Amino acid sequence: MAQQRIFASATRQEEPTRWLDVFGLLFVAGALGLGIWFALAHRHAAAGPDISLAPAMLPRYAAYSVGRMFMAYLLSMLFSLGYGTLAARSRRAGPVLLAVLDILQSVPILSFLPVVLLSLSAVLPQAVAVEAASVVLIFTSQAWNITFAWYQAQTTLPGDLREAVSGYRMGAWQRFRTLDLPFAGVSLLWNSIMSWAGGWFFLMAAEMFTVGSRDFRLPGLGSYLQEAAAREDTPAILMGLGTMMVVIVTLDQLVWRPLLAWGERFKLTMVAEDEQPESWFLDLLRAARRMAPVRALLERVLAPAAEAVDAWLIRRFPPSGESMDVVRHDPWAGRLFGVLLFGCVAFGLWKGSGLLLQVAPESWRDIVIGIAATFLRVMAAMAVALAWTLPVGVLIGTNARLARVLQPVVQIAASIPATALFPVFLMVLVDVTHGLNAAAVLLMLLGTQWYLLFNIIAGASSIPRDLKDTAALIGLSRAQQWRTLILPALFPYIVTGAITASGGAWNASIVSEYVSFGGRTLSATGIGAIIARATAEGDFPLLFAGTLSMIVTVVGFNRLVWRRLYRLAEERFRME
């Protein structure tokens, strides 16, 4: 099943050691401290754009949002190919790069937004800085998953294929085109779909950003929905949500499904799947290629141009005679880069420690209380998510007919960003729950439940048919089948989904525990509210302390709990 390939491809083969974890944390803390210091040294006022709620503006706003997503996705692919290749083929830098990547994918990205945005606005014109910050933020939500997928493909290339490439004396470009990219193609496609869906969440947050009196909003669907919520304009909110759903469904039909159907050619298998992915749009394109004008354009213009580019790249990257499985380093260049990196991180840690000293003791107390409160909300949101996704996921994963009907619906529903639904839910939840403390749990749930559901569907669909038939044949009751077969088989998938879902919940806390709409500002007790309030008030020492505390909590919990459960799942519940 499709989701099975997604999460199998994102599984890491190696675990970084503890000293590398510490290095990764120090690297992130130094980068954060450096960014805040840079932002503080270049403060200036910023005025945001006027957001029109006219329905005629929605197509333009949708185009803006999709354009930012595309730029971030392009940047993510370039980063993943370079970083993943270096991590896979460099014996010296590989472990360090993996440790930093593992820390980066564990931290709540939304807490970095103020730092990235203010740092860029210090060196770039505001309009460019805000656009760049939005793209960078979306990039951080898309890149890690794709990078791990590319890294795993690079490290699991079959030996006979590598030997064949070496025997034919292919250069780097020929190997990339004929082996590396096709081998990783299916994995990259599925992880791209996941990353694109995750990017919507951060795009909506990035388009609605303000720091005190400084307005960094961007024209787009996110700012449209925020403006509609601020004016309590229900028809505008519904039109914005409707436009977003149309965009998501259109991209699914015109981009992702054709790519999935076309990507089947890259699967290494001796037996064809019973059900091949289909795409009506891809069939239409194939039919159009047989039309005389299109065929002439392809044969006379596009094909010669592609061959010319290919020939240039082959000449640019000729066979070197050395193994391409190992990256050769220039020792002096590596040492110089290491010294510069160490200097920047050390400077950032020094400036960051100065910021931490400015935080009052009562603020540290509030941070501790806030982390405890948010932790309880995260656990509550995950418990609610597991309660409904477990039976529904098993039902979809074990019933092929039901899966064909519900799976596309679930995929499209999961692509709708939770941040876009917040205004609608807030209008109902705040009055019912008399505040944001309980409502924040439900808002977090919007950002967590899909990770669990997709993993459970994948796990349920991977249970071998013969085991299910055997369980029924020996007369096991439904409860016994759940206890002896279904739950053990699902355990690794539940753990994988829980790790991703908890990260999503911590991220969601920043936008769900401190909310402004309809002229009111609502706040709950939690670390997310502290970070959001510090951002709104421009309190950078508190912002740094809160963000760092959240990062240490999330990474520490991942190492102490999730990693151990993951290891248990691999050792005791892996289905051979």
PDB file of N, CA and C in Angstrom, residues 1-3 190 257 396-397 399-414 454 457 461:
ATOM      1  N   MET A   1       0.845  -1.205   0.000  1.00  0.00           N
ATOM      2  CA  MET A   1       0.000   0.000   0.000  1.00  0.00           C
ATOM      3  C   MET A   1       0.873   1.245   0.000  1.00  0.00           C
ATOM      4  N   ALA A   2       0.295   2.336  -0.499  1.00  0.00           N
ATOM      5  CA  ALA A   2       1.098   3.537  -0.684  1.00  0.00           C
ATOM      6  C   ALA A   2       1.732   4.025   0.602  1.00  0.00           C
ATOM      7  N   GLN A   3       0.958   4.148   1.667  1.00  0.00           N
ATOM      8  CA  GLN A   3       1.503   4.709   2.890  1.00  0.00           C
ATOM      9  C   GLN A   3       2.606   3.844   3.483  1.00  0.00           C
ATOM     10  N   TRP A 190       6.561   9.768  -2.902  1.00  0.00           N
ATOM     11  CA  TRP A 190       5.642   9.676  -1.768  1.00  0.00           C
ATOM     12  C   TRP A 190       6.036  10.634  -0.648  1.00  0.00           C
ATOM     13  N   ARG A 257      -0.990  12.671  -8.627  1.00  0.00           N
ATOM     14  CA  ARG A 257      -1.463  11.380  -9.159  1.00  0.00           C
ATOM     15  C   ARG A 257      -0.802  11.043 -10.496  1.00  0.00           C
ATOM     16  N   ILE A 396      -9.930   0.567   7.547  1.00  0.00           N
ATOM     17  CA  ILE A 396      -9.554   0.942   6.171  1.00  0.00           C
ATOM     18  C   ILE A 396      -8.429   0.035   5.667  1.00  0.00           C
ATOM     19  N   GLY A 397      -7.459  -0.243   6.551  1.00  0.00           N
ATOM     20  CA  GLY A 397      -6.292  -1.011   6.122  1.00  0.00           C
ATOM     21  C   GLY A 397      -6.564  -2.468   5.846  1.00  0.00           C
ATOM     22  N   ASN A 399      -9.684  -3.588   4.725  1.00  0.00           N
ATOM     23  CA  ASN A 399     -10.821  -3.726   3.813  1.00  0.00           C
ATOM     24  C   ASN A 399     -10.491  -2.983   2.521  1.00  0.00           C
ATOM     25  N   ALA A 400     -10.100  -3.737   1.489  1.00  0.00           N
ATOM     26  CA  ALA A 400      -9.647  -3.105   0.239  1.00  0.00           C
ATOM     27  C   ALA A 400     -10.749  -2.281  -0.408  1.00  0.00           C
ATOM     28  N   ARG A 401     -11.987  -2.777  -0.354  1.00  0.00           N
ATOM     29  CA  ARG A 401     -13.074  -2.027  -0.985  1.00  0.00           C
ATOM     30  C   ARG A 401     -13.309  -0.699  -0.270  1.00  0.00           C
ATOM     31  N   LEU A 402     -13.271  -0.738   1.064  1.00  0.00           N
ATOM     32  CA  LEU A 402     -13.447   0.498   1.833  1.00  0.00           C
ATOM     33  C   LEU A 402     -12.273   1.442   1.619  1.00  0.00           C
ATOM     34  N   ALA A 403     -11.072   0.866   1.481  1.00  0.00           N
ATOM     35  CA  ALA A 403      -9.885   1.703   1.282  1.00  0.00           C
ATOM     36  C   ALA A 403      -9.959   2.478  -0.021  1.00  0.00           C
ATOM     37  N   ARG A 404     -10.479   1.828  -1.087  1.00  0.00           N
ATOM     38  CA  ARG A 404     -10.573   2.520  -2.372  1.00  0.00           C
ATOM     39  C   ARG A 404     -11.484   3.729  -2.292  1.00  0.00           C
ATOM     40  N   VAL A 405     -12.497   3.666  -1.404  1.00  0.00           N
ATOM     41  CA  VAL A 405     -13.438   4.775  -1.297  1.00  0.00           C
ATOM     42  C   VAL A 405     -12.916   5.851  -0.342  1.00  0.00           C
ATOM     43  N   LEU A 406     -12.406   5.426   0.813  1.00  0.00           N
ATOM     44  CA  LEU A 406     -12.072   6.385   1.867  1.00  0.00           C
ATOM     45  C   LEU A 406     -10.652   6.950   1.759  1.00  0.00           C
ATOM     46  N   GLN A 407      -9.742   6.179   1.176  1.00  0.00           N
ATOM     47  CA  GLN A 407      -8.352   6.636   1.161  1.00  0.00           C
ATOM     48  C   GLN A 407      -8.164   7.979   0.455  1.00  0.00           C
ATOM     49  N   PRO A 408      -8.727   8.190  -0.746  1.00  0.00           N
ATOM     50  CA  PRO A 408      -8.570   9.526  -1.361  1.00  0.00           C
ATOM     51  C   PRO A 408      -9.191  10.632  -0.516  1.00  0.00           C
ATOM     52  N   VAL A 409     -10.329  10.325   0.126  1.00  0.00           N
ATOM     53  CA  VAL A 409     -10.980  11.332   0.963  1.00  0.00           C
ATOM     54  C   VAL A 409     -10.086  11.699   2.147  1.00  0.00           C
ATOM     55  N   VAL A 410      -9.507  10.685   2.771  1.00  0.00           N
ATOM     56  CA  VAL A 410      -8.635  10.932   3.923  1.00  0.00           C
ATOM     57  C   VAL A 410      -7.384  11.703   3.509  1.00  0.00           C
ATOM     58  N   GLN A 411      -6.809  11.344   2.343  1.00  0.00           N
ATOM     59  CA  GLN A 411      -5.605  12.038   1.891  1.00  0.00           C
ATOM     60  C   GLN A 411      -5.874  13.512   1.635  1.00  0.00           C
ATOM     61  N   ILE A 412      -7.002  13.828   1.024  1.00  0.00           N
ATOM     62  CA  ILE A 412      -7.325  15.228   0.755  1.00  0.00           C
ATOM     63  C   ILE A 412      -7.644  15.954   2.059  1.00  0.00           C
ATOM     64  N   ALA A 413      -8.379  15.309   2.963  1.00  0.00           N
ATOM     65  CA  ALA A 413      -8.694  15.934   4.251  1.00  0.00           C
ATOM     66  C   ALA A 413      -7.419  16.227   5.040  1.00  0.00           C
ATOM     67  N   ALA A 414      -6.450  15.309   4.973  1.00  0.00           N
ATOM     68  CA  ALA A 414      -5.199  15.516   5.705  1.00  0.00           C
ATOM     69  C   ALA A 414      -4.370  16.641   5.108  1.00  0.00           C
ATOM     70  N   PHE A 454      -2.504   7.551   9.067  1.00  0.00           N
ATOM     71  CA  PHE A 454      -1.809   7.015   7.892  1.00  0.00           C
ATOM     72  C   PHE A 454      -0.895   5.848   8.279  1.00  0.00           C
ATOM     73  N   ILE A 457      -3.105   2.777   9.023  1.00  0.00           N
ATOM     74  CA  ILE A 457      -3.594   2.197   7.763  1.00  0.00           C
ATOM     75  C   ILE A 457      -2.484   1.375   7.105  1.00  0.00           C
ATOM     76  N   SER A 461      -2.637  -2.712   6.620  1.00  0.00           N
ATOM     77  CA  SER A 461      -2.602  -3.279   5.270  1.00  0.00           C
ATOM     78  C   SER A 461      -1.393  -4.186   5.058  1.00  0.00           C
TER      79      SER A 461
END
